[in-house]
Coordinates of N, CA and C in Angstrom, one line a residue:
M36 N 28.8 -4.2 7.9 CA 27.5 -3.7 7.5 C 27.3 -2.3 8.0
I37 N 26.7 -1.4 7.1 CA 26.4 -0.1 7.5 C 25.0 0.0 7.9
S38 N 24.8 0.2 9.2 CA 23.4 0.1 9.8 C 22.6 1.4 9.6
F39 N 23.3 2.5 9.7 CA 22.6 3.8 9.5 C 23.6 4.8 9.1
L40 N 23.1 5.9 8.5 CA 23.9 7.1 8.2 C 23.3 8.3 8.9
R41 N 24.1 9.1 9.4 CA 23.7 10.4 10.0 C 24.6 11.5 9.6
G42 N 24.1 12.5 9.0 CA 24.9 13.6 8.5 C 24.1 14.7 7.8
T43 N 24.8 15.6 7.2 CA 24.1 16.7 6.5 C 23.6 16.3 5.2
V44 N 22.4 16.6 4.9 CA 21.8 16.2 3.6 C 22.3 17.1 2.6
A45 N 23.1 16.6 1.6 CA 23.7 17.4 0.6 C 22.8 17.5 -0.7
H46 N 22.0 16.5 -0.9 CA 21.1 16.5 -2.1 C 20.0 15.5 -1.9
V47 N 18.8 15.9 -2.4 CA 17.6 15.0 -2.4 C 17.1 15.0 -3.8
G48 N 17.1 13.8 -4.4 CA 16.6 13.6 -5.8 C 15.3 12.9 -5.8
L49 N 14.9 12.4 -7.0 CA 13.6 11.7 -7.1 C 13.6 10.3 -6.5
S50 N 14.8 9.7 -6.5 CA 14.9 8.3 -6.1 C 16.0 8.0 -5.1
S51 N 16.8 9.1 -4.8 CA 17.9 8.9 -4.0 C 18.3 10.2 -3.3
A52 N 19.2 10.1 -2.3 CA 19.7 11.3 -1.6 C 21.2 11.1 -1.3
V53 N 21.8 12.2 -1.1 CA 23.3 12.2 -0.7 C 23.4 12.7 0.7
I54 N 24.1 11.9 1.5 CA 24.3 12.4 2.9 C 25.8 12.7 3.1
D55 N 26.1 13.9 3.5 CA 27.5 14.3 3.7 C 28.0 13.8 5.1
L56 N 28.9 12.9 5.0 CA 29.5 12.4 6.3 C 30.9 12.9 6.4
N57 N 31.1 14.0 7.0 CA 32.4 14.7 7.3 C 33.2 14.8 6.0
G58 N 32.5 15.2 4.9 CA 33.2 15.4 3.6 C 33.1 14.3 2.6
A59 N 32.5 13.2 3.0 CA 32.3 12.1 2.1 C 30.8 12.0 1.8
G60 N 30.4 12.0 0.5 CA 29.0 12.0 0.2 C 28.6 10.6 -0.1
M61 N 27.6 10.1 0.7 CA 27.1 8.7 0.5 C 25.7 8.8 -0.2
S62 N 25.6 8.1 -1.3 CA 24.4 8.1 -2.1 C 23.5 6.9 -1.6
V63 N 22.2 7.2 -1.3 CA 21.3 6.3 -0.7 C 20.0 6.2 -1.5
N64 N 19.6 5.1 -2.0 CA 18.3 4.9 -2.7 C 17.2 4.8 -1.7
A65 N 16.1 5.4 -1.9 CA 15.0 5.3 -1.0 C 13.6 5.6 -1.6
T66 N 12.6 5.3 -0.9 CA 11.2 5.6 -1.4 C 10.9 7.1 -1.4
P67 N 10.0 7.5 -2.2 CA 9.6 8.9 -2.1 C 9.2 9.4 -0.8
Q68 N 8.5 8.5 0.0 CA 8.1 8.9 1.4 C 9.3 9.1 2.3
T69 N 10.3 8.3 2.1 CA 11.5 8.5 2.9 C 12.2 9.7 2.5
L70 N 12.4 10.0 1.2 CA 13.1 11.1 0.8 C 12.4 12.4 1.2
S71 N 11.1 12.4 1.3 CA 10.3 13.6 1.7 C 10.6 14.0 3.1
T72 N 11.2 13.1 3.9 CA 11.5 13.5 5.3 C 12.9 14.2 5.4
L73 N 13.6 14.3 4.3 CA 15.0 14.9 4.3 C 14.9 16.3 3.8
R74 N 15.7 17.2 4.3 CA 15.8 18.6 3.9 C 17.3 18.9 3.6
T75 N 17.5 19.4 2.4 CA 18.9 19.8 2.0 C 19.5 20.8 3.0
G76 N 20.7 20.6 3.5 CA 21.4 21.5 4.4 C 21.1 21.2 5.8
E77 N 20.1 20.3 6.1 CA 19.8 19.9 7.5 C 20.4 18.5 7.8
E78 N 20.4 18.2 9.1 CA 20.9 16.8 9.4 C 19.8 15.8 9.1
G79 N 20.2 14.7 8.6 CA 19.3 13.6 8.4 C 19.9 12.3 8.8
K80 N 19.0 11.4 9.1 CA 19.4 10.0 9.5 C 18.5 9.0 8.8
L81 N 19.2 8.0 8.2 CA 18.5 6.9 7.6 C 19.1 5.6 8.0
F82 N 18.2 4.6 8.3 CA 18.6 3.2 8.5 C 18.9 2.7 7.1
T83 N 20.0 1.8 7.0 CA 20.4 1.4 5.7 C 20.6 -0.1 5.6
S84 N 20.5 -0.5 4.3 CA 20.8 -1.9 4.0 C 21.8 -1.9 2.8
L85 N 22.9 -2.5 2.9 CA 23.9 -2.5 1.9 C 23.7 -3.8 1.0
I86 N 23.5 -3.5 -0.3 CA 23.4 -4.7 -1.2 C 24.7 -4.8 -2.0
V87 N 25.3 -5.9 -1.9 CA 26.6 -6.1 -2.5 C 26.5 -7.0 -3.8
R88 N 26.9 -6.4 -4.9 CA 26.9 -7.2 -6.2 C 28.4 -7.2 -6.7
E89 N 28.6 -8.1 -7.7 CA 29.9 -8.2 -8.2 C 30.5 -6.9 -8.7
D90 N 29.6 -6.1 -9.3 CA 30.1 -4.8 -9.9 C 29.6 -3.5 -9.1
S91 N 29.0 -3.7 -8.0 CA 28.5 -2.5 -7.3 C 28.2 -2.7 -5.8
L92 N 28.2 -1.6 -5.1 CA 27.8 -1.6 -3.7 C 26.8 -0.5 -3.6
T93 N 25.5 -0.9 -3.2 CA 24.4 0.0 -3.3 C 23.7 0.1 -1.9
L94 N 23.5 1.3 -1.4 CA 22.9 1.5 -0.1 C 21.4 1.9 -0.4
Y95 N 20.5 1.3 0.5 CA 19.1 1.6 0.5 C 18.8 2.1 1.8
G96 N 18.0 3.2 1.9 CA 17.7 3.9 3.1 C 16.3 3.9 3.5
F97 N 16.1 3.9 4.9 CA 14.7 3.8 5.4 C 14.6 4.7 6.6
V98 N 13.3 5.1 6.9 CA 13.1 6.0 8.0 C 13.1 5.2 9.4
S99 N 12.9 3.9 9.3 CA 12.8 3.1 10.6 C 13.5 1.8 10.4
D100 N 13.9 1.2 11.5 CA 14.5 -0.1 11.5 C 13.5 -1.1 11.0
D101 N 12.2 -0.9 11.3 CA 11.1 -1.8 10.9 C 11.0 -1.9 9.4
E102 N 11.1 -0.7 8.7 CA 11.1 -0.7 7.2 C 12.3 -1.5 6.7
R103 N 13.4 -1.3 7.3 CA 14.6 -2.0 6.8 C 14.5 -3.5 7.0
E104 N 13.9 -3.9 8.1 CA 13.7 -5.4 8.4 C 12.8 -6.0 7.3
V105 N 11.7 -5.3 7.0 CA 10.7 -5.8 6.0 C 11.4 -5.9 4.7
F106 N 12.2 -4.9 4.3 CA 12.9 -4.8 3.1 C 13.8 -6.1 3.0
D107 N 14.6 -6.3 4.0 CA 15.5 -7.5 4.0 C 14.8 -8.8 3.9
V108 N 13.6 -8.9 4.5 CA 12.9 -10.2 4.4 C 12.3 -10.3 3.0
L109 N 11.8 -9.2 2.4 CA 11.3 -9.3 1.0 C 12.4 -9.8 0.1
L110 N 13.6 -9.5 0.3 CA 14.7 -9.9 -0.5 C 14.9 -11.4 -0.5
S111 N 14.4 -12.1 0.5 CA 14.5 -13.5 0.6 C 13.6 -14.3 -0.4
V112 N 12.7 -13.5 -1.0 CA 11.7 -14.1 -1.9 C 12.4 -14.3 -3.3
S113 N 12.4 -15.4 -3.9 CA 13.0 -15.6 -5.2 C 12.3 -14.7 -6.2
G114 N 13.2 -14.1 -6.9 CA 12.7 -13.1 -8.0 C 12.4 -11.7 -7.5
V115 N 12.6 -11.5 -6.2 CA 12.4 -10.1 -5.7 C 13.8 -9.5 -5.4
G116 N 14.1 -8.5 -6.2 CA 15.4 -7.8 -5.9 C 15.1 -6.5 -5.1
P117 N 16.2 -5.8 -4.9 CA 16.1 -4.6 -4.0 C 15.1 -3.5 -4.6
R118 N 15.1 -3.3 -5.9 CA 14.3 -2.3 -6.5 C 12.8 -2.7 -6.3
L119 N 12.5 -3.9 -6.5 CA 11.1 -4.4 -6.3 C 10.7 -4.3 -4.9
A120 N 11.6 -4.7 -4.0 CA 11.3 -4.7 -2.5 C 11.1 -3.2 -2.1
L121 N 11.8 -2.3 -2.7 CA 11.6 -0.9 -2.3 C 10.3 -0.4 -2.9
A122 N 9.9 -0.9 -4.0 CA 8.6 -0.5 -4.6 C 7.5 -1.0 -3.7
V123 N 7.6 -2.1 -3.1 CA 6.6 -2.6 -2.2 C 6.4 -1.7 -1.0
L124 N 7.6 -1.2 -0.5 CA 7.5 -0.3 0.6 C 7.1 1.1 0.2
A125 N 7.1 1.4 -1.1 CA 6.7 2.7 -1.6 C 5.1 2.7 -1.6
V126 N 4.5 1.5 -1.7 CA 3.1 1.4 -1.8 C 2.4 1.1 -0.5
H127 N 3.1 0.2 0.3 CA 2.5 -0.2 1.6 C 3.4 0.1 2.8
E128 N 2.8 0.4 3.9 CA 3.5 0.6 5.2 C 4.0 -0.8 5.6
P129 N 5.1 -0.8 6.4 CA 5.6 -2.1 6.9 C 4.5 -3.0 7.5
E130 N 3.7 -2.4 8.4 CA 2.7 -3.2 9.1 C 1.6 -3.8 8.1
A131 N 1.3 -3.0 7.0 CA 0.4 -3.5 6.0 C 1.0 -4.7 5.3
I132 N 2.3 -4.7 5.0 CA 3.0 -5.8 4.4 C 3.0 -7.0 5.3
R133 N 3.2 -6.8 6.6 CA 3.1 -7.9 7.5 C 1.8 -8.6 7.5
V134 N 0.7 -7.7 7.6 CA -0.6 -8.3 7.6 C -0.9 -9.0 6.3
A135 N -0.6 -8.5 5.2 CA -0.8 -9.1 3.9 C -0.1 -10.5 3.8
A136 N 1.2 -10.5 4.2 CA 1.9 -11.8 4.2 C 1.3 -12.8 5.2
H137 N 0.9 -12.3 6.3 CA 0.4 -13.3 7.4 C -1.0 -13.8 7.0
S138 N -1.8 -13.0 6.3 CA -3.1 -13.4 6.0 C -3.2 -14.0 4.6
G139 N -2.1 -14.0 3.8 CA -2.2 -14.6 2.5 C -2.9 -13.7 1.5
D140 N -2.8 -12.4 1.7 CA -3.5 -11.5 0.8 C -2.6 -11.1 -0.4
G141 N -2.6 -12.0 -1.4 CA -1.8 -11.7 -2.6 C -2.2 -10.5 -3.4
K142 N -3.5 -10.2 -3.3 CA -4.0 -9.0 -4.1 C -3.3 -7.7 -3.6
A143 N -2.9 -7.6 -2.3 CA -2.3 -6.4 -1.8 C -1.0 -6.2 -2.5
F144 N -0.3 -7.2 -2.9 CA 1.0 -7.1 -3.5 C 0.9 -6.8 -5.0
T145 N -0.2 -7.1 -5.6 CA -0.4 -6.8 -7.0 C -0.7 -5.3 -7.2
L146 N -0.9 -4.6 -6.2 CA -1.0 -3.1 -6.3 C 0.3 -2.4 -6.5
V147 N 1.4 -3.2 -6.4 CA 2.7 -2.6 -6.6 C 3.1 -2.8 -8.1
P148 N 3.5 -1.7 -8.7 CA 3.9 -1.7 -10.1 C 5.0 -2.8 -10.3
G149 N 4.8 -3.6 -11.3 CA 5.9 -4.6 -11.6 C 5.6 -6.0 -10.9
I150 N 4.5 -6.1 -10.1 CA 4.2 -7.3 -9.5 C 2.8 -7.8 -10.0
G151 N 2.9 -8.9 -10.7 CA 1.6 -9.6 -11.2 C 1.2 -10.6 -10.3
P152 N 0.1 -11.3 -10.6 CA -0.5 -12.3 -9.7 C 0.4 -13.5 -9.4
K153 N 1.2 -13.9 -10.3 CA 2.1 -15.0 -10.0 C 3.2 -14.7 -9.0
V154 N 3.8 -13.5 -9.3 CA 4.8 -13.0 -8.3 C 4.2 -12.8 -6.9
A155 N 3.0 -12.2 -6.9 CA 2.3 -11.9 -5.7 C 2.1 -13.2 -4.9
G156 N 1.6 -14.2 -5.6 CA 1.4 -15.5 -5.0 C 2.7 -16.1 -4.4
R157 N 3.8 -16.0 -5.2 CA 5.1 -16.5 -4.7 C 5.5 -15.7 -3.4
I158 N 5.3 -14.4 -3.4 CA 5.6 -13.6 -2.2 C 4.9 -14.1 -1.0
V159 N 3.6 -14.3 -1.2 CA 2.7 -14.8 -0.1 C 3.2 -16.1 0.4
L160 N 3.5 -17.0 -0.5 CA 3.9 -18.4 -0.2 C 5.2 -18.4 0.6
E161 N 6.2 -17.6 0.1 CA 7.6 -17.6 0.7 C 7.7 -16.8 1.9
L162 N 6.8 -15.8 2.1 CA 6.8 -15.0 3.3 C 6.0 -15.6 4.5
A163 N 5.2 -16.7 4.1 CA 4.4 -17.3 5.2 C 5.2 -17.7 6.4
G164 N 4.9 -17.1 7.5 CA 5.7 -17.4 8.7 C 6.9 -16.5 9.0
K165 N 7.3 -15.8 7.9 CA 8.5 -14.9 8.1 C 8.1 -13.5 8.6
L166 N 7.0 -13.0 8.1 CA 6.5 -11.7 8.5 C 5.1 -11.9 9.2
V167 N 5.0 -11.4 10.4 CA 3.8 -11.4 11.1 C 3.5 -10.0 11.7
P168 N 2.2 -9.7 11.8 CA 1.9 -8.4 12.4 C 2.4 -8.2 13.8
H169 N 2.7 -7.0 14.2 CA 3.3 -6.8 15.5 C 2.2 -7.2 16.5
G170 N 2.7 -7.9 17.6 CA 1.8 -8.4 18.6 C 1.3 -9.8 18.3
T171 N 1.8 -10.3 17.2 CA 1.4 -11.7 16.8 C 2.6 -12.5 16.7
T172 N 2.5 -13.7 17.2 CA 3.7 -14.6 17.1 C 3.6 -15.4 15.8
A173 N 4.7 -16.0 15.4 CA 4.8 -16.7 14.1 C 3.8 -17.8 14.0
G174 N 3.4 -18.4 15.1 CA 2.5 -19.5 15.1 C 1.1 -19.2 15.4
A175 N 0.8 -17.9 15.5 CA -0.5 -17.4 15.8 C -1.5 -17.8 14.8
T176 N -2.8 -18.0 15.3 CA -3.9 -18.4 14.4 C -4.9 -17.3 14.5
M177 N -5.9 -17.5 13.6 CA -7.0 -16.6 13.6 C -7.9 -16.9 14.8
P178 N -8.8 -16.0 15.3 CA -9.7 -16.3 16.4 C -10.5 -17.6 16.1
A179 N -10.9 -18.3 17.2 CA -11.6 -19.5 17.0 C -12.9 -19.3 16.3
A180 N -13.5 -18.1 16.5 CA -14.8 -17.8 16.0 C -14.7 -17.5 14.4
S181 N -13.5 -17.4 13.9 CA -13.4 -17.2 12.5 C -14.0 -18.3 11.7
A182 N -14.8 -18.0 10.7 CA -15.5 -19.1 9.9 C -14.7 -19.3 8.7
E183 N -15.1 -20.5 8.0 CA -14.4 -20.8 6.8 C -14.6 -19.7 5.7
S184 N -15.6 -19.0 5.8 CA -15.9 -17.9 4.8 C -14.9 -16.8 5.0
V185 N -14.1 -16.8 6.1 CA -13.1 -15.7 6.3 C -11.8 -16.2 5.7
W186 N -11.3 -17.4 6.0 CA -10.0 -17.8 5.5 C -10.0 -18.4 4.2
K187 N -11.0 -19.1 3.8 CA -11.0 -19.8 2.5 C -10.8 -19.0 1.3
P188 N -11.5 -17.8 1.2 CA -11.3 -17.0 0.0 C -9.9 -16.5 -0.1
Q189 N -9.2 -16.3 1.0 CA -7.9 -15.8 1.0 C -6.9 -16.9 0.4
V190 N -7.1 -18.1 0.9 CA -6.3 -19.3 0.4 C -6.6 -19.5 -1.1
V191 N -7.8 -19.5 -1.5 CA -8.2 -19.6 -2.9 C -7.5 -18.5 -3.7
A192 N -7.6 -17.3 -3.3 CA -7.0 -16.2 -4.0 C -5.5 -16.4 -4.2
A193 N -4.8 -16.9 -3.1 CA -3.4 -17.1 -3.2 C -3.1 -18.2 -4.2
M194 N -3.9 -19.2 -4.2 CA -3.6 -20.4 -5.2 C -3.9 -20.0 -6.6
T195 N -5.0 -19.2 -6.8 CA -5.3 -18.8 -8.2 C -4.2 -17.9 -8.7
S196 N -3.6 -17.1 -7.8 CA -2.5 -16.2 -8.3 C -1.3 -17.0 -8.6
L197 N -1.2 -18.3 -8.2 CA -0.1 -19.2 -8.5 C -0.4 -20.0 -9.7
G198 N -1.6 -19.9 -10.3 CA -1.9 -20.6 -11.5 C -3.1 -21.6 -11.5
W199 N -3.6 -21.9 -10.3 CA -4.7 -22.9 -10.3 C -6.0 -22.1 -10.6
S200 N -7.0 -22.9 -11.1 CA -8.3 -22.3 -11.3 C -9.0 -22.3 -9.9
E201 N -10.0 -21.4 -9.8 CA -10.7 -21.3 -8.5 C -11.3 -22.7 -8.2
K202 N -11.9 -23.4 -9.2 CA -12.5 -24.7 -8.9 C -11.5 -25.7 -8.4
D203 N -10.3 -25.8 -9.0 CA -9.3 -26.7 -8.6 C -8.7 -26.3 -7.2
A204 N -8.6 -25.0 -7.0 CA -8.0 -24.6 -5.7 C -9.0 -24.9 -4.6
T205 N -10.3 -24.7 -4.8 CA -11.2 -25.0 -3.8 C -11.3 -26.5 -3.5
A206 N -11.3 -27.3 -4.5 CA -11.3 -28.8 -4.3 C -10.0 -29.3 -3.6
S207 N -8.9 -28.7 -4.0 CA -7.6 -29.1 -3.3 C -7.6 -28.8 -1.9
I208 N -8.1 -27.6 -1.5 CA -8.2 -27.2 -0.1 C -9.0 -28.2 0.7
D209 N -10.2 -28.5 0.1 CA -11.1 -29.4 0.9 C -10.5 -30.8 1.0
K210 N -9.8 -31.3 0.0 CA -9.2 -32.6 0.1 C -8.0 -32.6 1.0
S211 N -7.2 -31.5 1.0 CA -6.0 -31.5 1.8 C -6.4 -31.4 3.3
L212 N -7.5 -30.8 3.6 CA -7.9 -30.6 5.0 C -8.7 -31.8 5.5
A213 N -9.1 -32.7 4.6 CA -9.9 -33.8 5.1 C -9.1 -34.6 6.1
D214 N -7.8 -34.7 6.0 CA -6.9 -35.4 6.9 C -6.4 -34.5 8.0
S215 N -6.7 -33.2 7.9 CA -6.2 -32.3 8.9 C -7.2 -31.3 9.3
P216 N -8.3 -31.7 9.9 CA -9.4 -30.8 10.2 C -9.1 -29.8 11.2
E217 N -8.0 -30.0 12.0 CA -7.6 -29.0 13.0 C -7.1 -27.7 12.4
L218 N -6.6 -27.9 11.1 CA -6.1 -26.7 10.4 C -7.3 -25.8 10.1
A219 N -8.4 -26.4 9.7 CA -9.6 -25.6 9.3 C -10.1 -24.9 10.6
E220 N -10.0 -25.6 11.7 CA -10.5 -25.0 12.9 C -9.7 -23.8 13.4
K221 N -8.4 -23.9 13.2 CA -7.5 -22.8 13.5 C -7.6 -21.7 12.6
G222 N -7.8 -22.0 11.3 CA -8.1 -20.9 10.3 C -6.9 -20.1 10.0
N223 N -5.6 -20.6 10.1 CA -4.4 -19.8 9.8 C -4.2 -20.0 8.3
V224 N -4.3 -18.9 7.6 CA -4.2 -18.9 6.1 C -2.9 -19.4 5.6
A225 N -1.8 -19.0 6.2 CA -0.5 -19.5 5.8 C -0.3 -21.0 6.0
E226 N -0.8 -21.5 7.1 CA -0.6 -22.9 7.4 C -1.5 -23.7 6.4
I227 N -2.7 -23.3 6.1 CA -3.6 -24.0 5.2 C -3.1 -24.0 3.8
L228 N -2.5 -22.8 3.4 CA -1.9 -22.7 2.1 C -0.8 -23.7 1.9
R229 N 0.1 -23.8 2.9 CA 1.3 -24.7 2.8 C 0.8 -26.1 2.8
A230 N -0.2 -26.4 3.6 CA -0.7 -27.8 3.7 C -1.3 -28.2 2.4
T231 N -2.0 -27.3 1.7 CA -2.7 -27.6 0.5 C -1.6 -27.8 -0.6
L232 N -0.6 -27.0 -0.7 CA 0.4 -27.1 -1.7 C 1.2 -28.4 -1.4
R233 N 1.4 -28.8 -0.2 CA 2.1 -30.1 0.1 C 1.3 -31.2 -0.4
W234 N -0.1 -31.1 -0.1 CA -1.0 -32.2 -0.5 C -1.0 -32.3 -2.1
L235 N -1.0 -31.2 -2.8 CA -0.9 -31.3 -4.2 C 0.3 -31.9 -4.7
G236 N 1.5 -31.7 -4.1 CA 2.7 -32.3 -4.5 C 2.7 -33.8 -4.2
Q237 N 2.2 -34.2 -3.1 CA 2.1 -35.6 -2.8 C 1.1 -36.3 -3.7
D238 N -0.1 -35.6 -4.0 CA -1.1 -36.2 -4.9 C -0.5 -36.4 -6.3
G239 N 0.3 -35.4 -6.7 CA 0.9 -35.5 -8.0 C 1.9 -36.7 -8.1
A240 N 2.6 -36.9 -7.0 CA 3.5 -38.0 -6.9 C 2.8 -39.3 -6.9
R241 N 1.6 -39.4 -6.2 CA 0.8 -40.6 -6.2 C 0.3 -40.9 -7.6
A242 N -0.2 -39.8 -8.2 CA -0.8 -40.0 -9.6 C 0.3 -40.5 -10.5
G243 N 1.5 -40.0 -10.4 CA 2.6 -40.4 -11.2 C 2.9 -41.9 -11.0
N244 N 2.9 -42.3 -9.8 CA 3.1 -43.7 -9.4 C 2.1 -44.6 -10.0
R245 N 0.8 -44.2 -10.0 CA -0.3 -45.0 -10.6 C -0.1 -45.1 -12.1
V246 N 0.3 -44.0 -12.7 CA 0.5 -44.1 -14.2 C 1.6 -45.1 -14.5
G247 N 2.7 -45.0 -13.7 CA 3.9 -45.8 -13.9 C 3.5 -47.3 -13.7
A248 N 2.6 -47.6 -12.7 CA 2.2 -48.9 -12.4 C 1.4 -49.5 -13.6
R249 N 0.5 -48.6 -14.2 CA -0.3 -49.1 -15.3 C 0.6 -49.4 -16.5
G250 N 1.7 -48.6 -16.7 CA 2.5 -48.7 -17.8 C 3.3 -50.0 -17.7

């Protein structure tokens, strides 16, 4: 794996740059913000992530190891490729992405061109627990004083982005937490979202069994 490149900047384009490494020019795709830090003819350094495809080897560059880490985690989401992950970093700073993923803020991801509500909901769901704000552990919860009015709208928003109506989302949250009141007290958006989706799956299975029994 190529962890970083350091060399003379030979070219800076709209979406990529070329770094001269002792006579070998390495092309690196990057966000406009990252490219703006490079100056042709001067030394530059970029942290990199190598994406291997059957027909290509593509390098993506970042100004910090934190950006690269967030990029790599975004790639773990189904349907999110390197270009879309880079687009997310072009709109949001790494810490803002961590906060959005940790709090279940799907609307933050819809600000990225190419990401609609359904994809944003999937990103929030699949990143839950994978990206957390700095200084917060993966199992961290919201402060005890946080009220339902703080976490519930975020969970509802995540569910509506996945296709549920606001009415059905609200009812499902209430029913799923009836057996797990401790989750409501903790107020962790990601945990509540996962619990609700699990409850919906189980409820769907129970409903199917009831239909089968009647048949």
